[in-house]
Coordinates of C-alpha atoms and ligand atoms in Angstrom, one line a residue:
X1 CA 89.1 176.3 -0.7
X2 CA 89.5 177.4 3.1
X3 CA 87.7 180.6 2.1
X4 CA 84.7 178.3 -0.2
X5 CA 84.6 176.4 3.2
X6 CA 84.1 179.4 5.8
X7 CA 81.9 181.3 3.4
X8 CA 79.6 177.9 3.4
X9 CA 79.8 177.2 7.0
X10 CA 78.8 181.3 7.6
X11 CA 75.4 181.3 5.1
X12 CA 74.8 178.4 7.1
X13 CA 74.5 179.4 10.0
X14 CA 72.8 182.7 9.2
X15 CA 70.0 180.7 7.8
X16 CA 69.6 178.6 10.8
X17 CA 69.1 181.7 12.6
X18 CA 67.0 183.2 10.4
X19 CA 64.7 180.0 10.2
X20 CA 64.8 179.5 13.9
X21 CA 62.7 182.2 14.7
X22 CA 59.7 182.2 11.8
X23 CA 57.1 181.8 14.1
X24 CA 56.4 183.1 17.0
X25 CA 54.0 180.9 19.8
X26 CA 52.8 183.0 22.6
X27 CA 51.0 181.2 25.7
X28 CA 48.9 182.8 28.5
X29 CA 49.3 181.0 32.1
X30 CA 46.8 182.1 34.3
X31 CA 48.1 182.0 38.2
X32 CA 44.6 181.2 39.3
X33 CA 44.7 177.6 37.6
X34 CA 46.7 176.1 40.0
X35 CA 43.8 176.6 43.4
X36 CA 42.0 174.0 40.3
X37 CA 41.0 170.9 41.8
X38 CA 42.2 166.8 40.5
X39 CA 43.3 166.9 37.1
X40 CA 42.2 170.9 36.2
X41 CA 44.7 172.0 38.4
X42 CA 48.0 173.6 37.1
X43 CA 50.9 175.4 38.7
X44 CA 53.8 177.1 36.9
X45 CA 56.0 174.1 37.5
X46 CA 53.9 172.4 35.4
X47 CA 54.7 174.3 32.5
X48 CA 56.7 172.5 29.8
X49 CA 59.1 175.1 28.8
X50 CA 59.7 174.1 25.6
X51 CA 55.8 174.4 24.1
X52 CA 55.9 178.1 23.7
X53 CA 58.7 180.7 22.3
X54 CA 57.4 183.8 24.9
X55 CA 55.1 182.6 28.3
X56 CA 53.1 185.5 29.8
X57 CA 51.9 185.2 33.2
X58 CA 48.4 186.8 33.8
X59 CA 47.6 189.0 35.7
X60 CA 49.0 191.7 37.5
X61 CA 46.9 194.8 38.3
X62 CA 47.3 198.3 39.2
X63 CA 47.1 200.0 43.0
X64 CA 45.6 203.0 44.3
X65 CA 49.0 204.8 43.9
X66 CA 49.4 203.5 40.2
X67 CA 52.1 200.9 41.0
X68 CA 51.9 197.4 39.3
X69 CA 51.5 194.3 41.6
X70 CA 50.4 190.9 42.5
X71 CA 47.5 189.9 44.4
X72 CA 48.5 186.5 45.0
X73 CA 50.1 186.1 48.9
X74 CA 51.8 183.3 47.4
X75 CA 53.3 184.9 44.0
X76 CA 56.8 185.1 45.0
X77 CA 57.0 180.8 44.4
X78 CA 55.1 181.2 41.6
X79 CA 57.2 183.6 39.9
X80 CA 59.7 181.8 40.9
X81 CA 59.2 178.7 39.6
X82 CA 57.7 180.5 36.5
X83 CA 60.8 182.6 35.5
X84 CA 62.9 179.6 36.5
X85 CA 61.8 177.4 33.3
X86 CA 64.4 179.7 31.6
X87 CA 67.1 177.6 33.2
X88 CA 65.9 174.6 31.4
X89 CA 64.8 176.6 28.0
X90 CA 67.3 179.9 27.6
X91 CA 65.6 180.5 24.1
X92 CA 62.0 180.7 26.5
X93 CA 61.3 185.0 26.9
X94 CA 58.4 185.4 29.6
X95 CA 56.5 189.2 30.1
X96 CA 53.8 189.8 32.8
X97 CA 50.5 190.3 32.0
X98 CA 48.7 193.6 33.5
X99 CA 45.1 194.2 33.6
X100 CA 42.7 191.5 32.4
X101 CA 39.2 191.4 31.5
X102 CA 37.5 191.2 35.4
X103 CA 39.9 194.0 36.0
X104 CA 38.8 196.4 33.6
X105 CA 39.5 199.9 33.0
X106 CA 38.7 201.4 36.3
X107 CA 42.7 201.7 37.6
X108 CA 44.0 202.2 34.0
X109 CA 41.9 205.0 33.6
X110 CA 43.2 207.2 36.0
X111 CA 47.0 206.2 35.7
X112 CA 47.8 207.4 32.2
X113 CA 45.5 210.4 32.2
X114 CA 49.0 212.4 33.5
X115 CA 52.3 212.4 32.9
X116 CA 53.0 211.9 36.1
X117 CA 51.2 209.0 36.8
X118 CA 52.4 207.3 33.7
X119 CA 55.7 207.8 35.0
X120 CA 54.9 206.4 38.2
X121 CA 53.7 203.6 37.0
X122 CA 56.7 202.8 34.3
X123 CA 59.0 202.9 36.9
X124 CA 57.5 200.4 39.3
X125 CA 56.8 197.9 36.1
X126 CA 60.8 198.2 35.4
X127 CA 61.3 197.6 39.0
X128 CA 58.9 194.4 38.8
X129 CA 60.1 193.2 36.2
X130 CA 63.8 193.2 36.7
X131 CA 63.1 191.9 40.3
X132 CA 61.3 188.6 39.2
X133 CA 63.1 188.2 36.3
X134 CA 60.7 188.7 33.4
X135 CA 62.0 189.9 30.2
X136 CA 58.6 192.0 29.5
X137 CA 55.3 193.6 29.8
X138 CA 52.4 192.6 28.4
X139 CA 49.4 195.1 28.2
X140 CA 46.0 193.6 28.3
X141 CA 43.8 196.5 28.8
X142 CA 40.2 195.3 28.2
X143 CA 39.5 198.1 26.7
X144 CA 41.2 201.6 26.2
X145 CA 37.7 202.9 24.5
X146 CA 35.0 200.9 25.8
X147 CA 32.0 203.0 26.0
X148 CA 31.7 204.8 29.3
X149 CA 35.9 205.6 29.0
X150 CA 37.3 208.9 28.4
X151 CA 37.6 209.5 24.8
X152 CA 40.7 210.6 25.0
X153 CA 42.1 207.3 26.4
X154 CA 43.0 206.5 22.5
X155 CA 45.5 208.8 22.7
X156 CA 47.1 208.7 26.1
X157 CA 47.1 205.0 25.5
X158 CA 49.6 205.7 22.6
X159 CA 51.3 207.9 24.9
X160 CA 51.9 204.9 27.6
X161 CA 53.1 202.4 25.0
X162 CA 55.5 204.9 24.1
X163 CA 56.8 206.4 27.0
X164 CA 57.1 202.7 28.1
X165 CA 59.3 201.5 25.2
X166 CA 61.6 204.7 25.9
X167 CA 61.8 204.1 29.6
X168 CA 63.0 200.6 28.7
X169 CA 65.4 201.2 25.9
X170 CA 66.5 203.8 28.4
X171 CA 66.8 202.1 31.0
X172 CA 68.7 198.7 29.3
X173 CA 71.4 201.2 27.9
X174 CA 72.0 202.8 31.5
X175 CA 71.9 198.8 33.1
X176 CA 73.8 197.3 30.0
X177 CA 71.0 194.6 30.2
X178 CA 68.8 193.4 27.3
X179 CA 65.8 195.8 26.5
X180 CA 62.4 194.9 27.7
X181 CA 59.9 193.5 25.6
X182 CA 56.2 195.1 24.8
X183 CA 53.6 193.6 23.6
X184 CA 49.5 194.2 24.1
X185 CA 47.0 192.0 24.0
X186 CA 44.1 193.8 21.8
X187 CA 40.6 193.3 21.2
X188 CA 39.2 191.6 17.9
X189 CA 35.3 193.6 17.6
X190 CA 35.9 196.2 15.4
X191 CA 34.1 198.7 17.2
X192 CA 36.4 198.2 19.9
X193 CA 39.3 198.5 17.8
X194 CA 38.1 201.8 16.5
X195 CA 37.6 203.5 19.7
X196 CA 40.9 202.5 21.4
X197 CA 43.4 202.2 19.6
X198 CA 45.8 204.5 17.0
X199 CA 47.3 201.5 15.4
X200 CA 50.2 203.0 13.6
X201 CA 51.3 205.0 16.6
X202 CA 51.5 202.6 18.8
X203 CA 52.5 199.4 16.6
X204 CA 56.2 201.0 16.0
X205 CA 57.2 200.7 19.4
X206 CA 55.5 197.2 20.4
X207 CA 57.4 193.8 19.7
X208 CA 54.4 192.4 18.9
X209 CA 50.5 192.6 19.3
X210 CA 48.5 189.5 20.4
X211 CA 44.8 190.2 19.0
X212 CA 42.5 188.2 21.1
X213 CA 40.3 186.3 18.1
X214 CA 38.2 184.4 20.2
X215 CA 34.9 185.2 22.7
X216 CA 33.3 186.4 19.2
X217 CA 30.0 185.1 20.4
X218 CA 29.1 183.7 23.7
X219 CA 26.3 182.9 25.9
X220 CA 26.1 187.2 26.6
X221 CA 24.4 186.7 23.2
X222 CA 21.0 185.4 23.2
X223 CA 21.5 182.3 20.8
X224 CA 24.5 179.5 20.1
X225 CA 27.4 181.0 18.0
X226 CA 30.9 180.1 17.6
X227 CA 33.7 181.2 20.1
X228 CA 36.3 181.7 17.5
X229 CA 35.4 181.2 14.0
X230 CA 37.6 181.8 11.1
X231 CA 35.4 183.0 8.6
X232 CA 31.7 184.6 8.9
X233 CA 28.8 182.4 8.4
X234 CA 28.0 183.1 4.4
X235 CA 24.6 184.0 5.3
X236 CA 25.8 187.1 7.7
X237 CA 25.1 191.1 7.0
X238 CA 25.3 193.8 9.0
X239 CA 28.2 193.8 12.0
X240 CA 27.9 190.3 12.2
X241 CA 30.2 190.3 9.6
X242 CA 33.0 191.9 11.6
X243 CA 33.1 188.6 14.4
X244 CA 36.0 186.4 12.9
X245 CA 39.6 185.9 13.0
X246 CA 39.7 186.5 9.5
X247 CA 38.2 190.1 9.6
X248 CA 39.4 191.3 12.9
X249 CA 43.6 190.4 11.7
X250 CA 43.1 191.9 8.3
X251 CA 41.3 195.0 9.9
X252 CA 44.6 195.4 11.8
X253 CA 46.7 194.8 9.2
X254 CA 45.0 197.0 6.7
X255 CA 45.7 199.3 9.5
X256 CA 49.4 199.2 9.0
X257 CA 50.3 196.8 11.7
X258 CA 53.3 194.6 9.8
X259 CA 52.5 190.9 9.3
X260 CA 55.5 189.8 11.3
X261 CA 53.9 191.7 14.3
X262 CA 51.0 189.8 13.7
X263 CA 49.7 187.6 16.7
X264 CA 46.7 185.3 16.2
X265 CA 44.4 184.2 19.0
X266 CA 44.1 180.6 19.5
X267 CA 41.4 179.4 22.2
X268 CA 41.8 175.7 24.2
X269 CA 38.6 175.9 25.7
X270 CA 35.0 176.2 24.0
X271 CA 31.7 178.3 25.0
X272 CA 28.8 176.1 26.2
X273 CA 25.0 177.2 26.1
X274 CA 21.7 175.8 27.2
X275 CA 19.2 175.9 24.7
X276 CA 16.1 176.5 25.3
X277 CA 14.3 174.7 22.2
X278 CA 14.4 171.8 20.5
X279 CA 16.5 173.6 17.4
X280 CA 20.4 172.9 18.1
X281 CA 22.1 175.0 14.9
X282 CA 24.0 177.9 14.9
X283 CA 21.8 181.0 16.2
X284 CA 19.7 178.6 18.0
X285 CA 17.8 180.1 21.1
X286 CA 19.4 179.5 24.1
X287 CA 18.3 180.2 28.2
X288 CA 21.8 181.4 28.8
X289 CA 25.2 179.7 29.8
X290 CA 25.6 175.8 30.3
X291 CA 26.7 174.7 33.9
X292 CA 29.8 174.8 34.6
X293 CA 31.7 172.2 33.8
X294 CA 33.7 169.8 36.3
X295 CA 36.9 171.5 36.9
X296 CA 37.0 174.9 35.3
X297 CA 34.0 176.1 37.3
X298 CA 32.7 178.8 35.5
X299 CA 29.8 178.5 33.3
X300 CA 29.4 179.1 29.8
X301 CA 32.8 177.5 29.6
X302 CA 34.8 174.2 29.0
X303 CA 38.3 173.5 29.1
X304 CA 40.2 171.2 26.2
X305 CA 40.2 168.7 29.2
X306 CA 37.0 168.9 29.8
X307 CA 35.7 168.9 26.3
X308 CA 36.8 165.6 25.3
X309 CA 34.4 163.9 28.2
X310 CA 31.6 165.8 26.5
X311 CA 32.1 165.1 23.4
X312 CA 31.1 161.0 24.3
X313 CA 27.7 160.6 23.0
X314 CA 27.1 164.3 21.5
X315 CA 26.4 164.8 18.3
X316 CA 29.5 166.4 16.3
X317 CA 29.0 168.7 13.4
X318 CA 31.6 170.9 11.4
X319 CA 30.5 174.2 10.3
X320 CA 32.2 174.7 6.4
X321 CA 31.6 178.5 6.7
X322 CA 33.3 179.2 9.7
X323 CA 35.5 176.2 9.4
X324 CA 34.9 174.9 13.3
X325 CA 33.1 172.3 15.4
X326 CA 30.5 172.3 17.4
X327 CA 28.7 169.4 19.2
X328 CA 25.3 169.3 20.9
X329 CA 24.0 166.6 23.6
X330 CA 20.8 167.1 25.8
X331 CA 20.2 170.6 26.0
X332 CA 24.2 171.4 25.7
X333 CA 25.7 173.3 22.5
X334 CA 29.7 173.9 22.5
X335 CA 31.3 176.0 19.7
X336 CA 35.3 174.7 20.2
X337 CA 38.4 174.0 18.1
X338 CA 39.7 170.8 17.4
X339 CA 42.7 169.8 16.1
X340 CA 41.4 170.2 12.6
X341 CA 40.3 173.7 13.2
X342 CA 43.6 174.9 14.9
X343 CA 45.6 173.3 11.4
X344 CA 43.1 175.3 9.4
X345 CA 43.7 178.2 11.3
X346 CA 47.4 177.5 11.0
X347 CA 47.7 177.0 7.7
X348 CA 45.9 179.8 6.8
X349 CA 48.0 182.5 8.9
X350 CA 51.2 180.9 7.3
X351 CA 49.9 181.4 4.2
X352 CA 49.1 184.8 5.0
X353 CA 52.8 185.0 6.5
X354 CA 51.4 186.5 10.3
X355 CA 53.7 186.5 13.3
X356 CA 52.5 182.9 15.2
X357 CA 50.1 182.6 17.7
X358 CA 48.8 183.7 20.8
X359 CA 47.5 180.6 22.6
X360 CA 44.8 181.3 25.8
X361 CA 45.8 179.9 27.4
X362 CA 48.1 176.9 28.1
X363 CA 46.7 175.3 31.6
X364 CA 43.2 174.9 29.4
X365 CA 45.5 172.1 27.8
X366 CA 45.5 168.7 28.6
X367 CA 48.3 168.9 30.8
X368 CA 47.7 165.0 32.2
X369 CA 46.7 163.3 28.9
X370 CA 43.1 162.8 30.5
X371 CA 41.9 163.1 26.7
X372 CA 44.4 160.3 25.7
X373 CA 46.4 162.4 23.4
X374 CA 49.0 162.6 25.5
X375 CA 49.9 165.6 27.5
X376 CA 49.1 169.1 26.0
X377 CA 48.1 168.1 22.8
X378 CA 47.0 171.1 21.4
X379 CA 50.1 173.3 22.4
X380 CA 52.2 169.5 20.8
X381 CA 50.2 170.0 17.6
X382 CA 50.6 173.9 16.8
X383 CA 54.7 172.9 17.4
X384 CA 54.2 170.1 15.1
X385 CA 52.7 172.3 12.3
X386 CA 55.1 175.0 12.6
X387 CA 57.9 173.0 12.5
X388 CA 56.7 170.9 9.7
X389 CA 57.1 173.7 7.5
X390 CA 60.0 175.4 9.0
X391 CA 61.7 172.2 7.7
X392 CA 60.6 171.9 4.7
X393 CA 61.9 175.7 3.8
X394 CA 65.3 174.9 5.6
X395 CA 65.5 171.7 3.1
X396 CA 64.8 173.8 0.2
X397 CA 67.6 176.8 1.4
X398 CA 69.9 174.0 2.4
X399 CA 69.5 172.8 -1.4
X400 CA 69.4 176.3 -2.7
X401 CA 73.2 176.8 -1.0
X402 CA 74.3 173.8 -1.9
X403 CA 74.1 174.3 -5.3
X404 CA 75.0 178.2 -5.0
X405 CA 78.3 176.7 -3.7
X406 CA 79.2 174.4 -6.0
X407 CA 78.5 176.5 -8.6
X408 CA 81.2 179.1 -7.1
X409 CA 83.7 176.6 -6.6
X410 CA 83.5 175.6 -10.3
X411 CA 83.9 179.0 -11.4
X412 CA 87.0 179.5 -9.0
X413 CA 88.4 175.7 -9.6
X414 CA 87.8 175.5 -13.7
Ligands
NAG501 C1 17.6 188.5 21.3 O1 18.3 189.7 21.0 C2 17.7 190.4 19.9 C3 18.6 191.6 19.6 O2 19.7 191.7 20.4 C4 16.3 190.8 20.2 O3 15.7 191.5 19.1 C5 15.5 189.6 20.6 O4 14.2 190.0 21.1 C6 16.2 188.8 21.7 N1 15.4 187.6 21.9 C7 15.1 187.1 23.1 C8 14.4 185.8 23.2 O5 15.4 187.7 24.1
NAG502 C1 18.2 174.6 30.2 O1 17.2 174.6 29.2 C2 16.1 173.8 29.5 C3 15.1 173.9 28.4 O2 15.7 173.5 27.2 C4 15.4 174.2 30.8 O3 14.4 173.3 31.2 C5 16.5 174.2 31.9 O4 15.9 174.8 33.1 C6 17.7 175.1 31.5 N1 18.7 175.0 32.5 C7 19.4 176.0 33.0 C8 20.5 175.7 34.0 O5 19.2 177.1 32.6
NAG503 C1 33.0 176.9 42.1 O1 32.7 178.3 42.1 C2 31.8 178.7 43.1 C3 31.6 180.2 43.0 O2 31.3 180.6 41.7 C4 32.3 178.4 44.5 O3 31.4 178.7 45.5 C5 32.7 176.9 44.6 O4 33.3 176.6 45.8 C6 33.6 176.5 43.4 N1 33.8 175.1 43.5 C7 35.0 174.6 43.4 C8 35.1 173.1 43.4 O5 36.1 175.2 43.3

């Protein structure tokens, strides 16, 4: 009986382990949100540790000599209090962002076209890293192949990644500490994908990839479209076809990147436009960003916080092709995602068994409850819906044990 017992009490606890880490929910804090003004404004001690399995601070750039480093004067209490929400969530893993898309590909460029460099470079993120207490790097070159790169950046960008993984398996054997993580943060046009990265050479030695499945259309186009829509409109051809979640995380994993490793871009802001005509549908003319909006500041662009005071008095219509909102009022179009679009977008990637999701980023959330859903409500929603179902499959294994051990302890007992 004592052996029936352990037996029980070990499958037990191997499945809570196994179940604990389904999903994965990967959130981008962007230092720059906390010089925000009133409610926009959001510091790494605002951070609820517990919203988010891996936090990745953004961003850190590149010098002249190839080292890694943080503009910020005042990153040391940032990082501090950023690497510090560990002590109140030890499950919580943070990495450090480098590169970015204002930072382009100017610095990358020239530190992994040698060895040397590349080496250079390693060995001050190791340094970094272990001094602030991150547990990884995140790459977010915007983009290895972008026209006007080398060509051969697709390559020596497969060289980095693994170089980088070996310098920290390396280097965690030699320090007896945990290894590093690496992930990247890709691009989602498939163009872009083609010209700058060798998915199956690099995806073996990254712990995950985060594809960034949003900024699909935006007011760089010359019309309204969606900032991250599931599916294509039906009435698309050509490359148009190419701009959705849907195509862009199939495209990679048809491309041998496992499931698992999988990281689905969710956005908690929207892209505004003006339009320039009365006709307000998708692919509507447009004279080029909206304003900016109150506290963000940047045109073309509205944070969750901010959407939710537009949204009084504009017209609200849901796209059933692309499966996502959009609202007009005055001369304003917003393509966003609401609640009802993020659980589409969640349900479908657990159907489809992907790794979690990759949330951009986490101070775009209510943090204050200004939209009266309480505070974060989009990061409090994706946790809801991942752990509905996590329950439901633990109820069904915890059943499934159950009656696996009665069914031995009969056979033993009679
Ligand atoms: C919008 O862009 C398309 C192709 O990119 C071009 O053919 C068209 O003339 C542009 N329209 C305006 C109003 O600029
Ligand atoms: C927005 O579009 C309207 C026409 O619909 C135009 O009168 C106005 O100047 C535009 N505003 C900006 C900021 O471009
Ligand atoms: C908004 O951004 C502009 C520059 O784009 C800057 O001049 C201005 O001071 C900013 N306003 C606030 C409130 O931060």
């Amino acid at each position: 009986m004592a052996m029936i017992f352990k037996l029980f009490v070990g499958f037990f606890i191997f499945l809570q382990l196994q179940l604990g880490s389904t999903y994965i929910i990967v959130c981008y804090f962007t230092n720059w949100a906390q010089h925000r003004t009133g409610i926009g404004r959001f510091a790494a001690k605002d951070i609820n540790p517990f919203l988010c399995t891996h936090l990745i601070y953004a961003f850190a750039e590149i010098t002249e000599d190839y080292k890694i480093f943080i503009k910020d004067p005042k990153k040391d209490s940032s990082l501090k209090a950023f690497n510090g929400l560990k002590s109140r969530n030890s499950e919580l893993k943070t990495l450090l962002a480098v590169g970015g898309w204002n930072f382009g590909s100017f610095r990358f460029n020239k530190m992994v076209s040698t060895q040397l460099t590349r080496a250079i470079f390693i060995q001050s993120v190791i340094t970094f890293l272990r001094h602030y207490q991150f547990d990884g790097l995140d790459l977010d070159w915007a983009f290895p192949g972008v026209p006007g790169n080398p060509p051969e950046n697709k390559h020596l960008y497969s060289k980095l990644i693994q170089e980088l993984k070996t310098s920290f398996i390396l280097e965690a054997t030699k320090e007896s500490k945990s290894t590093l993580l690496l992930s990247a943060a890709v691009g989602a046009g498939k163009k872009t994908i083609d010209n700058s990265y060798e998915i199956p050479k690099i995806i073996k030695y990254l712990d995950f990839i985060g594809v960034q499945t949003f900024d699909f259309h935006g007011p760089w186009d010359n019309f309204t479209g969606h900032n991250s829509p599931l599916y294509p409109r039906k009435d698309k051809r050509g490359d148009s076809m190419y701009l959705s979640v849907d195509f862009a995380i199939k495209y990679y994993r048809g491309k041998g990147v496992p499931g698992k490793k999988l990281i689905v871009g969710i956005a908690t802001y929207g892209r505004s436009y003006n339009l320039s005509t009365s006709f307000s549908g998708v692919g509507a003319p447009i004279t080029g960003p909206a304003p900016s909006a109150k506290y963000t500041n940047e045109s073309g662009v509205m944070s969750n916080y901010e959407i939710c005071d537009f949204l009084k008095g504009a017209n609200y219509f849901w796209d059933e092709d692309q499966k996502v909102p959009y609202a007009v009022k005055d001369h304003i179009w917003l393509g966003y995602d609401n609640l009802r679009s993020i659980k589409v977008k969640v349900d479908w990637l657990k159907e489809r068994k992907y790794g979690g999701v990759l949330v951009w980023t986490i101070d775009y959330d209510d943090l204050h409850g200004h939209c009266q859903r309480g505070s974060n409500p989009v990061l409090v929603y994706i946790n809801q819906l991942f752990t509905a179902s996590s329950d439901s499959q633990l109820t069904t294994s915890r059943m499934k044990i159950f009656v696996l051990v009665l069914e031995i302890m009969m056979a033993i007992l009679y």
